[in-house]
């Protein structure tokens, strides 16, 4: 009996020592077992804006706008004094709704996901002081600079959409079609789905199911990119202006002026200067880290095809009529 007791004690002590050792090693290896990831500064332009209103993750951040954002209706209706906030209601007062009939026709900002739609909305809000709307209600955008999410009427400068087809076109009499190289647009959308509007997908996401998940994603999205852009370019019956993302990046002021001319919205020189000074904002994703470029093979130093060439690559006849027929 004594021998059995000592054996039981020995086994118990061994188990306790083993468990204690594992816990001890785990606690000591947590900080150093993985190399520390370099911190990516995603809000470099606004390093001091840590407002308690927007989480990041325990702090929050707002955007410094060139002037307070307003609805178009507020310009024409001096009697309305309440400025929209991040909790703005999509329902407008009856007197405001009646006045919408005298406002400009509704304009769509159409694009395939990942084409820079949010960044263009940011630039337009900076250069006009007017809110932009969306057919969607993205709570992340709602809290960080786009209080008119889910507003789809002429009280906003234009309305974001990724849809196409007769039902999608019905509310709009004009459209701006933002086109980006499909390779970069698809990667940007993959990053958005995995890392948010300004984050990045991890290398593991690309390698999921031995890369088959990424390959299928590209195949599906490439077809969607082609159908979406061709549908708007060829079948939308209203006035349409095509804007290439690369032109917006390299000639921002020129493109903004051209867009405002298309919208028949007067250019404010002070606001335009301010918008260009703050053009990077927080909604334009920084360059893809080198480790990710090696995964999906993107050369952001100029190795990508121009948009017109990429349209041909997808199989559209010519350049799908974009450069000559619509620009």
CSV table of C-alpha atoms in Angstrom, one decimal:
chain,number,residue,atom,x,y,z
A,1,UNK,CA,0.0,0.0,0.0
A,2,UNK,CA,2.8,2.4,0.9
A,3,UNK,CA,4.5,1.7,-2.5
A,4,UNK,CA,1.2,2.4,-4.4
A,5,UNK,CA,0.8,5.6,-2.4
A,6,UNK,CA,4.3,6.7,-3.4
A,7,UNK,CA,3.6,5.9,-7.0
A,8,UNK,CA,0.4,7.9,-7.0
A,9,UNK,CA,2.2,10.8,-5.4
A,10,UNK,CA,5.0,10.6,-8.0
A,11,UNK,CA,2.6,10.5,-11.0
A,12,UNK,CA,0.6,13.4,-9.6
A,13,UNK,CA,3.8,15.4,-8.9
A,14,UNK,CA,5.0,14.7,-12.4
A,15,UNK,CA,1.8,15.9,-14.0
A,16,UNK,CA,1.7,19.0,-11.9
A,17,UNK,CA,5.4,19.8,-12.7
A,18,UNK,CA,4.7,19.2,-16.5
A,19,UNK,CA,1.6,21.4,-16.5
A,20,UNK,CA,3.5,24.1,-14.6
A,21,UNK,CA,6.4,23.9,-17.0
A,22,UNK,CA,4.2,24.3,-20.0
A,23,UNK,CA,2.4,27.3,-18.5
A,24,UNK,CA,5.7,28.9,-17.6
A,25,UNK,CA,7.2,28.4,-21.0
A,26,UNK,CA,4.0,29.7,-22.7
A,27,UNK,CA,4.0,32.8,-20.6
A,28,UNK,CA,7.6,33.5,-21.4
A,29,UNK,CA,7.3,32.8,-25.1
A,30,UNK,CA,4.2,34.9,-25.9
A,31,UNK,CA,6.1,38.2,-26.4
A,32,UNK,CA,9.1,36.7,-28.2
A,33,UNK,CA,7.9,33.5,-29.9
A,34,UNK,CA,6.8,35.5,-32.9
A,35,UNK,CA,8.7,38.3,-34.5
A,36,UNK,CA,7.2,41.7,-33.7
A,37,UNK,CA,5.2,43.0,-36.6
A,38,UNK,CA,6.2,46.5,-37.7
A,39,UNK,CA,3.5,49.0,-37.0
A,40,UNK,CA,1.7,50.2,-40.1
A,41,UNK,CA,0.7,53.9,-39.8
A,42,UNK,CA,-2.7,54.0,-41.4
A,43,UNK,CA,-3.6,57.5,-40.4
A,44,UNK,CA,-0.3,59.2,-41.0
A,45,UNK,CA,-1.9,62.4,-42.2
A,46,UNK,CA,-3.8,62.9,-39.0
A,47,UNK,CA,-1.5,61.7,-36.2
A,48,UNK,CA,-3.0,64.0,-33.6
A,49,UNK,CA,-6.7,63.3,-34.2
A,50,UNK,CA,-7.5,60.7,-31.5
A,51,UNK,CA,-11.1,61.6,-30.6
A,52,UNK,CA,-12.9,59.5,-28.0
A,53,UNK,CA,-15.8,59.2,-30.5
A,54,UNK,CA,-14.2,56.7,-32.9
A,55,UNK,CA,-12.4,53.5,-31.8
A,56,UNK,CA,-8.9,52.7,-32.9
A,57,UNK,CA,-9.0,50.3,-31.1
A,58,UNK,CA,-9.4,51.9,-27.7
A,59,UNK,CA,-9.1,55.5,-29.1
A,60,UNK,CA,-11.1,57.1,-31.9
A,61,UNK,CA,-10.3,59.4,-34.7
A,62,UNK,CA,-12.1,62.0,-36.9
A,63,UNK,CA,-11.1,63.7,-40.1
A,64,UNK,CA,-10.3,67.4,-40.4
A,65,UNK,CA,-12.6,68.6,-43.2
A,66,UNK,CA,-11.8,71.8,-45.2
A,67,UNK,CA,-15.2,73.0,-44.0
A,68,UNK,CA,-18.2,71.6,-42.2
A,69,UNK,CA,-20.0,69.1,-44.4
A,70,UNK,CA,-23.5,69.9,-45.5
A,71,UNK,CA,-26.3,68.6,-47.6
A,72,UNK,CA,-26.9,70.4,-50.9
A,73,UNK,CA,-30.4,71.3,-49.6
A,74,UNK,CA,-28.8,73.3,-46.8
A,75,UNK,CA,-27.2,75.7,-49.3
A,76,UNK,CA,-30.7,76.5,-50.7
A,77,UNK,CA,-32.6,76.3,-47.5
A,78,UNK,CA,-31.2,78.9,-45.0
A,79,UNK,CA,-34.0,78.0,-42.6
A,80,UNK,CA,-32.5,74.6,-41.9
A,81,UNK,CA,-30.0,75.1,-39.1
A,82,UNK,CA,-29.3,71.5,-37.9
A,83,UNK,CA,-26.0,70.3,-39.3
A,84,UNK,CA,-25.9,66.5,-40.0
A,85,UNK,CA,-23.8,64.4,-37.8
A,86,UNK,CA,-22.5,60.8,-37.7
A,87,UNK,CA,-26.0,59.8,-36.5
A,88,UNK,CA,-27.8,61.5,-39.4
A,89,UNK,CA,-31.2,60.2,-40.3
A,90,UNK,CA,-31.9,59.2,-43.8
A,91,UNK,CA,-35.4,60.6,-43.6
A,92,UNK,CA,-35.6,64.3,-44.5
A,93,UNK,CA,-38.1,66.8,-43.1
A,94,UNK,CA,-41.2,67.4,-45.3
A,95,UNK,CA,-40.2,70.9,-46.2
A,96,UNK,CA,-36.8,69.7,-47.2
A,97,UNK,CA,-38.2,66.8,-49.2
A,98,UNK,CA,-40.4,69.2,-51.2
A,99,UNK,CA,-37.4,71.3,-52.0
A,100,UNK,CA,-35.5,68.4,-53.4
A,101,UNK,CA,-37.5,68.8,-56.7
A,102,UNK,CA,-35.5,71.9,-57.4
A,103,UNK,CA,-32.2,70.2,-56.8
A,104,UNK,CA,-29.9,68.8,-59.5
A,105,UNK,CA,-30.6,65.4,-61.0
A,106,UNK,CA,-29.3,62.4,-59.0
A,107,UNK,CA,-25.8,61.3,-60.0
A,108,UNK,CA,-24.4,57.9,-59.5
A,109,UNK,CA,-20.7,57.2,-58.5
A,110,UNK,CA,-20.5,53.8,-60.0
A,111,UNK,CA,-17.5,51.5,-59.6
A,112,UNK,CA,-16.4,47.9,-59.2
A,113,UNK,CA,-15.4,47.3,-55.5
A,114,UNK,CA,-11.8,48.2,-54.9
A,115,UNK,CA,-11.6,50.9,-57.5
A,116,UNK,CA,-11.2,53.9,-55.1
A,117,UNK,CA,-14.8,54.9,-54.7
A,118,UNK,CA,-14.4,55.9,-51.0
A,119,UNK,CA,-11.3,57.9,-51.7
A,120,UNK,CA,-13.0,59.8,-54.5
A,121,UNK,CA,-15.9,60.5,-52.2
A,122,UNK,CA,-13.5,61.9,-49.7
A,123,UNK,CA,-11.9,64.2,-52.3
A,124,UNK,CA,-15.3,65.5,-53.4
A,125,UNK,CA,-16.4,66.1,-49.9
A,126,UNK,CA,-13.2,68.0,-49.2
A,127,UNK,CA,-13.4,70.1,-52.4
A,128,UNK,CA,-17.1,71.0,-52.1
A,129,UNK,CA,-18.1,70.7,-48.5
A,130,UNK,CA,-21.1,68.7,-49.6
A,131,UNK,CA,-22.0,65.2,-48.4
A,132,UNK,CA,-21.9,62.2,-50.7
A,133,UNK,CA,-24.4,59.4,-50.3
A,134,UNK,CA,-24.5,55.7,-50.9
A,135,UNK,CA,-27.1,53.0,-51.6
A,136,UNK,CA,-25.4,51.0,-48.8
A,137,UNK,CA,-25.0,51.6,-45.1
A,138,UNK,CA,-21.4,50.9,-44.2
A,139,UNK,CA,-21.2,51.6,-40.5
A,140,UNK,CA,-17.5,51.9,-40.6
A,141,UNK,CA,-17.8,54.8,-43.1
A,142,UNK,CA,-20.8,56.2,-41.3
A,143,UNK,CA,-18.7,56.8,-38.2
A,144,UNK,CA,-15.5,58.0,-39.9
A,145,UNK,CA,-16.4,60.7,-42.3
A,146,UNK,CA,-19.5,59.7,-44.4
A,147,UNK,CA,-22.6,60.5,-42.3
A,148,UNK,CA,-24.8,60.4,-45.4
A,149,UNK,CA,-24.4,56.7,-45.9
A,150,UNK,CA,-27.7,55.2,-47.1
A,151,UNK,CA,-28.9,58.6,-48.4
A,152,UNK,CA,-30.0,58.1,-52.0
A,153,UNK,CA,-31.6,61.4,-53.1
A,154,UNK,CA,-30.5,64.7,-54.5
A,155,UNK,CA,-29.7,66.2,-51.1
A,156,UNK,CA,-26.2,64.7,-51.6
A,157,UNK,CA,-23.6,65.5,-54.3
A,158,UNK,CA,-23.7,61.9,-55.7
A,159,UNK,CA,-24.5,58.4,-54.6
A,160,UNK,CA,-22.1,55.5,-54.4
A,161,UNK,CA,-23.1,52.2,-56.1
A,162,UNK,CA,-21.4,48.9,-57.1
A,163,UNK,CA,-24.6,47.6,-58.8
A,164,UNK,CA,-25.6,47.5,-62.5
A,165,UNK,CA,-28.7,46.7,-64.5
A,166,UNK,CA,-32.0,48.5,-65.2
A,167,UNK,CA,-33.1,48.6,-61.6
A,168,UNK,CA,-29.7,50.0,-60.5
A,169,UNK,CA,-29.7,52.7,-63.2
A,170,UNK,CA,-33.4,53.8,-62.7
A,171,UNK,CA,-32.8,56.4,-59.9
A,172,UNK,CA,-30.0,58.2,-61.8
A,173,UNK,CA,-29.9,60.6,-64.7
A,174,UNK,CA,-26.1,61.0,-64.7
A,175,UNK,CA,-23.2,58.8,-63.7
A,176,UNK,CA,-19.5,58.9,-63.0
A,177,UNK,CA,-17.9,55.6,-63.7
A,178,UNK,CA,-14.7,55.1,-61.8
A,179,UNK,CA,-12.5,52.5,-63.5
A,180,UNK,CA,-9.4,50.9,-62.0
A,181,UNK,CA,-7.0,48.3,-63.4
A,182,UNK,CA,-8.7,45.0,-62.6
A,183,UNK,CA,-5.6,43.5,-61.0
A,184,UNK,CA,-5.3,46.3,-58.5
A,185,UNK,CA,-9.0,46.6,-58.0
A,186,UNK,CA,-9.4,42.9,-57.2
A,187,UNK,CA,-6.5,42.9,-54.8
A,188,UNK,CA,-7.9,46.0,-53.1
A,189,UNK,CA,-11.3,44.3,-52.7
A,190,UNK,CA,-9.6,41.2,-51.3
A,191,UNK,CA,-7.8,43.4,-48.8
A,192,UNK,CA,-11.0,45.2,-47.9
A,193,UNK,CA,-12.9,42.0,-47.2
A,194,UNK,CA,-10.0,40.7,-45.0
A,195,UNK,CA,-8.6,43.9,-43.5
A,196,UNK,CA,-11.2,46.7,-43.8
A,197,UNK,CA,-11.1,49.8,-45.9
A,198,UNK,CA,-7.5,50.6,-45.2
A,199,UNK,CA,-6.0,47.3,-44.0
A,200,UNK,CA,-4.4,44.4,-45.8
A,201,UNK,CA,-5.2,40.7,-46.1
A,202,UNK,CA,-2.5,38.5,-44.4
A,203,UNK,CA,-0.3,36.2,-46.5
A,204,UNK,CA,-2.2,33.3,-45.1
A,205,UNK,CA,-5.4,34.5,-46.7
A,206,UNK,CA,-3.8,34.2,-50.1
A,207,UNK,CA,-2.4,30.7,-49.4
A,208,UNK,CA,-5.7,29.4,-48.1
A,209,UNK,CA,-6.6,26.0,-49.6
A,210,UNK,CA,-3.2,26.0,-51.3
A,211,UNK,CA,-4.0,29.2,-53.2
A,212,UNK,CA,-7.2,27.8,-54.7
A,213,UNK,CA,-9.3,30.2,-52.7
A,214,UNK,CA,-7.4,33.2,-54.0
A,215,UNK,CA,-7.5,31.9,-57.6
A,216,UNK,CA,-11.2,31.4,-57.5
A,217,UNK,CA,-11.7,34.8,-56.0
A,218,UNK,CA,-9.8,36.4,-58.9
A,219,UNK,CA,-11.7,34.4,-61.5
A,220,UNK,CA,-15.1,35.4,-60.0
A,221,UNK,CA,-14.2,39.1,-59.5
A,222,UNK,CA,-12.6,39.5,-62.9
A,223,UNK,CA,-15.8,38.5,-64.6
A,224,UNK,CA,-17.7,40.9,-62.3
A,225,UNK,CA,-15.3,43.7,-63.1
A,226,UNK,CA,-15.9,43.3,-66.8
A,227,UNK,CA,-19.7,43.0,-66.6
A,228,UNK,CA,-20.1,45.9,-64.2
A,229,UNK,CA,-18.0,48.4,-66.2
A,230,UNK,CA,-19.3,47.3,-69.6
A,231,UNK,CA,-22.9,47.5,-68.4
A,232,UNK,CA,-22.6,51.1,-67.2
A,233,UNK,CA,-20.5,52.2,-70.2
A,234,UNK,CA,-22.7,50.7,-72.9
A,235,UNK,CA,-26.2,50.5,-71.5
A,236,UNK,CA,-26.7,53.4,-69.1
A,237,UNK,CA,-28.9,55.9,-71.0
A,238,UNK,CA,-28.0,59.0,-69.0
A,239,UNK,CA,-25.0,61.2,-69.2
A,240,UNK,CA,-21.9,59.4,-68.2
A,241,UNK,CA,-18.3,60.4,-67.4
A,242,UNK,CA,-15.6,57.8,-67.1
A,243,UNK,CA,-12.7,58.5,-64.7
A,244,UNK,CA,-9.7,56.3,-64.5
A,245,UNK,CA,-8.2,55.8,-61.1
A,246,UNK,CA,-4.6,56.3,-62.2
A,247,UNK,CA,-5.5,59.7,-63.7
A,248,UNK,CA,-7.1,60.6,-60.3
A,249,UNK,CA,-3.9,59.6,-58.5
A,250,UNK,CA,-1.5,61.3,-60.8
A,251,UNK,CA,-3.6,64.4,-61.8
A,252,UNK,CA,-5.9,64.8,-58.9
A,253,UNK,CA,-6.7,68.5,-59.2
A,254,UNK,CA,-7.3,68.2,-63.0
A,255,UNK,CA,-9.7,65.2,-62.5
A,256,UNK,CA,-11.5,66.9,-59.6
A,257,UNK,CA,-12.2,70.0,-61.7
A,258,UNK,CA,-13.4,67.9,-64.6
A,259,UNK,CA,-15.7,65.9,-62.3
A,260,UNK,CA,-17.2,69.1,-60.7
A,261,UNK,CA,-17.7,70.5,-64.2
A,262,UNK,CA,-19.6,67.4,-65.1
A,263,UNK,CA,-21.7,67.7,-61.9
A,264,UNK,CA,-22.3,71.4,-62.8
A,265,UNK,CA,-21.0,72.3,-59.3
A,266,UNK,CA,-19.0,75.5,-59.0
A,267,UNK,CA,-15.3,75.2,-58.0
A,268,UNK,CA,-14.3,76.9,-54.8
A,269,UNK,CA,-10.6,77.7,-55.2
A,270,UNK,CA,-9.9,77.8,-51.4
A,271,UNK,CA,-11.6,74.4,-51.0
A,272,UNK,CA,-9.8,73.0,-54.0
A,273,UNK,CA,-6.4,74.0,-52.6
A,274,UNK,CA,-7.3,72.5,-49.2
A,275,UNK,CA,-8.5,69.3,-50.8
A,276,UNK,CA,-5.3,68.9,-52.8
A,277,UNK,CA,-3.2,69.6,-49.7
A,278,UNK,CA,-5.1,66.8,-47.8
A,279,UNK,CA,-5.7,64.5,-50.7
A,280,UNK,CA,-4.2,61.4,-49.1
A,281,UNK,CA,-6.7,61.4,-46.3
A,282,UNK,CA,-7.2,58.2,-44.3
A,283,UNK,CA,-9.3,56.3,-46.9
A,284,UNK,CA,-6.6,55.6,-49.5
A,285,UNK,CA,-4.8,52.4,-48.6
A,286,UNK,CA,-1.0,52.7,-48.4
A,287,UNK,CA,1.2,50.7,-50.7
A,288,UNK,CA,1.0,47.0,-50.4
A,289,UNK,CA,3.8,45.7,-48.1
A,290,UNK,CA,6.6,43.8,-49.9
A,291,UNK,CA,5.7,40.5,-48.3
A,292,UNK,CA,2.2,40.7,-49.8
A,293,UNK,CA,3.5,41.8,-53.2
A,294,UNK,CA,5.5,38.6,-53.3
A,295,UNK,CA,2.4,36.6,-52.6
A,296,UNK,CA,0.1,38.0,-55.3
A,297,UNK,CA,2.7,39.3,-57.7
A,298,UNK,CA,1.8,43.0,-57.8
A,299,UNK,CA,4.4,45.5,-58.8
A,300,UNK,CA,3.2,48.9,-57.6
A,301,UNK,CA,6.2,50.6,-58.9
A,302,UNK,CA,4.7,50.8,-62.4
A,303,UNK,CA,4.5,47.2,-63.6
A,304,UNK,CA,0.8,47.1,-63.9
A,305,UNK,CA,-1.0,47.6,-67.2
A,306,UNK,CA,-2.7,50.9,-67.8
A,307,UNK,CA,-6.5,50.7,-67.5
A,308,UNK,CA,-7.2,50.8,-71.2
A,309,UNK,CA,-4.8,47.9,-71.8
A,310,UNK,CA,-6.4,46.0,-68.9
A,311,UNK,CA,-9.8,46.4,-70.5
A,312,UNK,CA,-8.5,44.7,-73.6
A,313,UNK,CA,-6.9,42.0,-71.6
A,314,UNK,CA,-10.3,41.0,-70.2
A,315,UNK,CA,-11.5,40.4,-73.7
A,316,UNK,CA,-13.6,43.5,-74.4
A,317,UNK,CA,-13.6,44.6,-78.0
A,318,UNK,CA,-11.1,47.4,-78.5
A,319,UNK,CA,-11.0,49.4,-75.2
A,320,UNK,CA,-14.7,48.7,-74.6
A,321,UNK,CA,-15.4,52.1,-76.1
A,322,UNK,CA,-14.1,53.9,-73.0
A,323,UNK,CA,-11.3,56.1,-74.2
A,324,UNK,CA,-12.8,57.3,-77.5
A,325,UNK,CA,-16.5,57.1,-77.1
A,326,UNK,CA,-17.0,58.2,-73.5
A,327,UNK,CA,-14.1,60.4,-72.4
